[in-house]
Amino acid sequence: MGSLLFTKNFDWMTRDPTAFGLSSGDELWLKNARPIDVFALQGARVCSFWGVIISNDNRLVAEATPKDVPTHSEHSLFMGARLPRVTRCIDRAAVVFTSHVYARNYAHWLFEVTYRLTLLKSLPDWPDLDAVIANVIDLPFQQELLELAEIPMDKVVQLSPDLHVKVNMLYACSNETHGVQPIPKWLAHSVRNLVLGRSDADGKRLRARGKCIYVSRGSSSRRALVNEEEVIEQVSKYGFEVIYPERWTVKEQARIFQGADYVVAAHGAALANVVFCRWGARVLELRAPFLPQYAMYGVLAAQCGLKYHWLDCKVWKPERLRSKIEPELWLDTRKLAEKLQDLLSDRGLLLSW
């Protein structure tokens, strides 16, 4: 159905991961890591709001097509009597979209669109592409990241319910969901370079002592800390500054995290910003006890050379729980105080690059 251009393997740091605070469970999670294939498809089509990719012989290109639900083996588009008609033809194009389920999530967009852009921009044909096919771009961080990647908006074709594009030469990557799959080291560096620029990505210019920041869940209703006011009161006693990431641009968030030596945050998309922290920074994640992707940020922290810590929260009123990925959480502030004392005990020894 297409030709394989190259494969990008998962790369893991060479140092002992336990030195960065990972548990045996976190290390086992790395077994999910898979390489990413980049390939070209002749006469392929891209259609619908979901970004279904169809080969020139009318077969689903499952490797590159995002799935609505990871366990689906067949796509709903093929349940009809016939495929929709082609509405547009493009000579050369690349697909950089992720699943529409995750497209409005900051962390998924940050990593999953960036890995596609990083790999596809290395192709010789990249400057000559006529179009880049992406998710619906209706949030500021989505547009900002495309601008940082130097993608002209007049070249962007957005997915839509009636979209059915035929492409003479389509470039795509195998689909990976980096809220479930571990993030490769090369991808972490690509994100840093994209947002901070190569000259500042290693943080060598920031030699002064960094801040202690607490990342609020803000207005988010998913995995909200029901006693966040008590949590904020507790972290404030230890000199933590409260930040609300949704109030800042991607570049501003990157600078805030780059300047932090200690980060405390509940599991959520904003924790993706630890990718911008300097080597040696400390990260304390307030985790939901049974999330399947619980190891995501621990592995990311290790890939970036950060010391990782965690505290498990309790589910608030579990009898009302509708979804395991969206529980309301409650944190024991006494345990938080003990953890902060331990976390900050080496503050005088922490060295920045």
Short mmCIF file of C-alpha atoms in Angstrom, two decimals, residues 9-230:
data_model
loop_
_atom_site.label_atom_id
_atom_site.label_comp_id
_atom_site.label_asym_id
_atom_site.label_seq_id
_atom_site.Cartn_x
_atom_site.Cartn_y
_atom_site.Cartn_z
CA ASN A 9 13.51 3.92 17.04
CA PHE A 10 12.57 4.65 20.61
CA ASP A 11 15.61 5.88 22.49
CA TRP A 12 16.00 5.65 26.25
CA MET A 13 18.51 7.41 28.42
CA THR A 14 21.59 5.35 29.23
CA ARG A 15 21.77 6.11 32.94
CA ASP A 16 20.05 4.00 35.57
CA PRO A 17 16.39 5.15 35.53
CA THR A 18 16.01 4.52 39.25
CA ALA A 19 18.48 7.37 39.78
CA PHE A 20 15.74 9.69 38.57
CA GLY A 21 13.07 8.34 40.89
CA LEU A 22 11.30 5.83 38.66
CA SER A 23 9.76 2.77 40.24
CA SER A 24 9.84 -0.77 38.88
CA GLY A 25 6.31 -0.21 37.58
CA ASP A 26 7.44 2.86 35.66
CA GLU A 27 10.28 0.89 34.11
CA LEU A 28 7.95 -1.91 33.07
CA TRP A 29 5.78 0.65 31.31
CA LEU A 30 8.69 1.27 28.94
CA LYS A 31 7.98 -2.11 27.38
CA ASN A 32 5.09 -0.43 25.53
CA ALA A 33 7.56 1.72 23.60
CA ARG A 34 7.48 1.20 19.84
CA PRO A 35 9.44 2.63 16.90
CA ILE A 36 7.73 5.04 14.51
CA ASP A 37 7.61 4.36 10.77
CA VAL A 38 7.56 7.10 8.14
CA PHE A 39 6.16 6.11 4.78
CA ALA A 40 4.82 7.43 1.48
CA LEU A 41 1.48 6.47 -0.05
CA GLN A 42 0.63 7.00 -3.71
CA GLY A 43 -2.95 7.86 -4.58
CA ALA A 44 -4.12 7.73 -0.97
CA ARG A 45 -7.10 9.60 0.39
CA VAL A 46 -7.73 11.40 3.67
CA CYS A 47 -11.30 11.89 4.74
CA SER A 48 -13.71 12.84 7.50
CA PHE A 49 -13.35 14.61 10.80
CA TRP A 50 -11.48 11.58 12.17
CA GLY A 51 -8.63 11.69 9.65
CA VAL A 52 -9.18 8.30 8.06
CA ILE A 53 -6.42 7.36 5.59
CA ILE A 54 -7.43 5.08 2.71
CA SER A 55 -5.04 3.42 0.26
CA ASN A 56 -5.46 3.55 -3.51
CA ASP A 57 -7.11 0.11 -3.38
CA ASN A 58 -9.74 1.28 -0.84
CA ARG A 59 -8.23 -0.23 2.27
CA LEU A 60 -7.88 1.43 5.65
CA VAL A 61 -4.26 2.36 6.37
CA ALA A 62 -4.67 1.41 10.01
CA GLU A 63 -1.05 2.07 10.98
CA ALA A 64 -1.40 5.79 10.26
CA THR A 65 -5.09 6.35 11.00
CA PRO A 66 -5.90 7.60 14.51
CA LYS A 67 -8.46 5.46 16.26
CA ASP A 68 -11.48 6.94 18.04
CA VAL A 69 -11.01 4.36 20.79
CA PRO A 70 -7.68 2.48 21.01
CA THR A 71 -9.40 -0.93 21.09
CA HIS A 72 -11.35 -0.43 17.83
CA SER A 73 -10.09 -2.75 15.09
CA GLU A 74 -12.44 -1.41 12.41
CA HIS A 75 -13.27 2.18 11.58
CA SER A 76 -16.85 3.44 11.51
CA LEU A 77 -16.30 5.03 8.09
CA PHE A 78 -16.29 1.57 6.51
CA MET A 79 -19.65 0.63 8.01
CA GLY A 80 -21.57 2.45 5.27
CA ALA A 81 -22.59 1.05 1.88
CA ARG A 82 -20.03 3.15 0.01
CA LEU A 83 -17.18 5.54 0.65
CA PRO A 84 -17.83 9.30 0.29
CA ARG A 85 -16.83 10.93 -2.99
CA VAL A 86 -13.55 12.79 -3.45
CA THR A 87 -14.00 16.56 -3.09
CA ARG A 88 -10.43 17.77 -3.67
CA CYS A 89 -7.15 16.61 -5.24
CA ILE A 90 -3.68 17.56 -3.96
CA ASP A 91 -0.34 16.66 -5.52
CA ARG A 92 1.87 16.34 -2.42
CA ALA A 93 0.77 16.51 1.22
CA ALA A 94 1.68 15.32 4.71
CA VAL A 95 -0.58 14.41 7.61
CA VAL A 96 0.29 15.74 11.07
CA PHE A 97 -3.01 15.21 12.83
CA THR A 98 -3.66 13.13 15.91
CA SER A 99 -6.89 11.56 17.10
CA HIS A 100 -9.73 14.07 17.38
CA VAL A 101 -10.30 12.72 20.91
CA TYR A 102 -6.91 14.15 21.97
CA ALA A 103 -6.50 17.03 19.52
CA ARG A 104 -7.69 19.69 21.99
CA ASN A 105 -5.50 18.33 24.77
CA TYR A 106 -2.34 20.38 25.25
CA ALA A 107 -0.03 17.44 26.09
CA HIS A 108 -1.19 15.21 23.26
CA TRP A 109 -0.93 18.03 20.71
CA LEU A 110 2.48 19.08 22.03
CA PHE A 111 4.02 15.63 21.58
CA GLU A 112 1.96 13.88 18.93
CA VAL A 113 1.91 16.70 16.38
CA THR A 114 5.55 17.55 17.11
CA TYR A 115 6.80 14.02 16.48
CA ARG A 116 5.07 14.00 13.10
CA LEU A 117 6.46 17.41 12.19
CA THR A 118 9.97 16.48 13.35
CA LEU A 119 10.12 13.34 11.23
CA LEU A 120 8.28 14.63 8.16
CA LYS A 121 10.27 17.87 7.98
CA SER A 122 13.41 15.75 7.55
CA LEU A 123 12.13 14.51 4.18
CA PRO A 124 13.67 16.06 1.03
CA ASP A 125 10.17 16.74 -0.37
CA TRP A 126 9.03 18.75 2.67
CA PRO A 127 9.67 22.24 1.15
CA ASP A 128 7.69 21.28 -1.97
CA LEU A 129 4.54 20.06 -0.21
CA ASP A 130 1.28 21.64 -1.31
CA ALA A 131 -0.57 20.99 1.93
CA VAL A 132 -0.26 19.89 5.54
CA ILE A 133 -3.38 18.12 6.81
CA ALA A 134 -4.12 18.84 10.47
CA ASN A 135 -6.86 18.66 13.08
CA VAL A 136 -9.30 21.50 13.52
CA ILE A 137 -7.22 24.44 14.77
CA ASP A 138 -9.45 26.42 17.11
CA LEU A 139 -7.28 26.82 20.21
CA PRO A 140 -4.43 29.33 20.65
CA PHE A 141 -1.79 26.75 21.60
CA GLN A 142 -2.51 24.73 18.43
CA GLN A 143 -1.91 27.70 16.16
CA GLU A 144 1.12 28.84 18.16
CA LEU A 145 2.85 25.47 17.84
CA LEU A 146 2.23 25.35 14.09
CA GLU A 147 3.64 28.87 13.79
CA LEU A 148 6.72 27.84 15.79
CA ALA A 149 7.13 24.94 13.35
CA GLU A 150 6.95 27.47 10.50
CA ILE A 151 3.87 25.93 8.92
CA PRO A 152 2.11 28.56 6.73
CA MET A 153 -1.56 28.62 7.61
CA ASP A 154 -2.50 28.90 3.94
CA LYS A 155 -1.02 25.40 3.48
CA VAL A 156 -3.03 23.86 6.30
CA VAL A 157 -6.01 21.70 5.37
CA GLN A 158 -8.17 21.08 8.43
CA LEU A 159 -10.12 17.90 9.00
CA SER A 160 -13.88 18.26 8.65
CA PRO A 161 -16.92 15.92 8.40
CA ASP A 162 -17.18 16.36 4.59
CA LEU A 163 -13.44 16.29 3.84
CA HIS A 164 -12.34 13.71 1.25
CA VAL A 165 -8.98 14.60 -0.28
CA LYS A 166 -7.08 12.50 -2.80
CA VAL A 167 -3.30 12.95 -2.68
CA ASN A 168 -0.92 11.82 -5.42
CA MET A 169 1.89 11.46 -2.86
CA LEU A 170 0.97 11.40 0.81
CA TYR A 171 3.56 11.30 3.61
CA ALA A 172 2.54 9.94 7.01
CA CYS A 173 3.87 8.47 10.25
CA SER A 174 2.62 5.48 12.15
CA ASN A 175 0.12 6.62 14.76
CA GLU A 176 1.28 6.69 18.37
CA THR A 177 -0.60 8.06 21.37
CA HIS A 178 1.96 9.54 23.72
CA GLY A 179 -0.40 9.60 26.66
CA VAL A 180 -0.20 5.81 26.50
CA GLN A 181 3.17 5.20 24.86
CA PRO A 182 6.39 6.43 26.51
CA ILE A 183 7.90 9.58 25.02
CA PRO A 184 11.25 9.04 23.28
CA LYS A 185 14.25 11.10 24.27
CA TRP A 186 14.58 12.48 20.74
CA LEU A 187 10.99 13.74 20.88
CA ALA A 188 11.56 15.51 24.21
CA HIS A 189 14.53 17.31 22.68
CA SER A 190 12.50 18.16 19.56
CA VAL A 191 9.79 19.80 21.66
CA ARG A 192 12.37 21.82 23.61
CA ASN A 193 14.06 22.96 20.41
CA LEU A 194 10.76 23.84 18.76
CA VAL A 195 9.47 26.03 21.59
CA LEU A 196 12.62 27.38 23.24
CA GLY A 197 14.90 27.46 20.22
CA ARG A 198 18.16 25.55 19.98
CA SER A 199 20.23 28.23 21.72
CA ASP A 200 18.13 28.12 24.91
CA ALA A 201 16.88 24.52 24.86
CA ASP A 202 19.58 23.22 27.21
CA GLY A 203 19.01 25.96 29.82
CA LYS A 204 22.70 26.87 30.08
CA ARG A 205 21.91 30.56 30.17
CA LEU A 206 19.81 30.24 33.31
CA ARG A 207 22.32 29.88 36.13
CA ALA A 208 20.42 31.67 38.89
CA ARG A 209 18.45 29.68 41.47
CA GLY A 210 15.08 28.75 40.03
CA LYS A 211 11.60 29.12 41.44
CA CYS A 212 9.37 26.62 43.20
CA ILE A 213 6.07 26.42 41.31
CA TYR A 214 2.75 24.75 41.97
CA VAL A 215 0.69 24.12 38.83
CA SER A 216 -3.02 24.61 39.49
CA ARG A 217 -5.67 22.58 37.71
CA GLY A 218 -7.52 25.88 37.43
CA SER A 219 -10.91 25.62 35.79
CA SER A 220 -10.44 22.00 34.68
CA SER A 221 -13.24 19.70 35.78
CA ARG A 222 -11.27 16.52 35.03
CA ARG A 223 -9.29 15.09 37.94
CA ALA A 224 -9.93 18.26 39.93
CA LEU A 225 -8.45 18.50 43.43
CA VAL A 226 -11.47 19.13 45.60
CA ASN A 227 -9.27 20.50 48.39
CA GLU A 228 -6.94 22.51 46.17
CA GLU A 229 -7.30 25.60 48.37
CA GLU A 230 -5.78 23.61 51.26
#
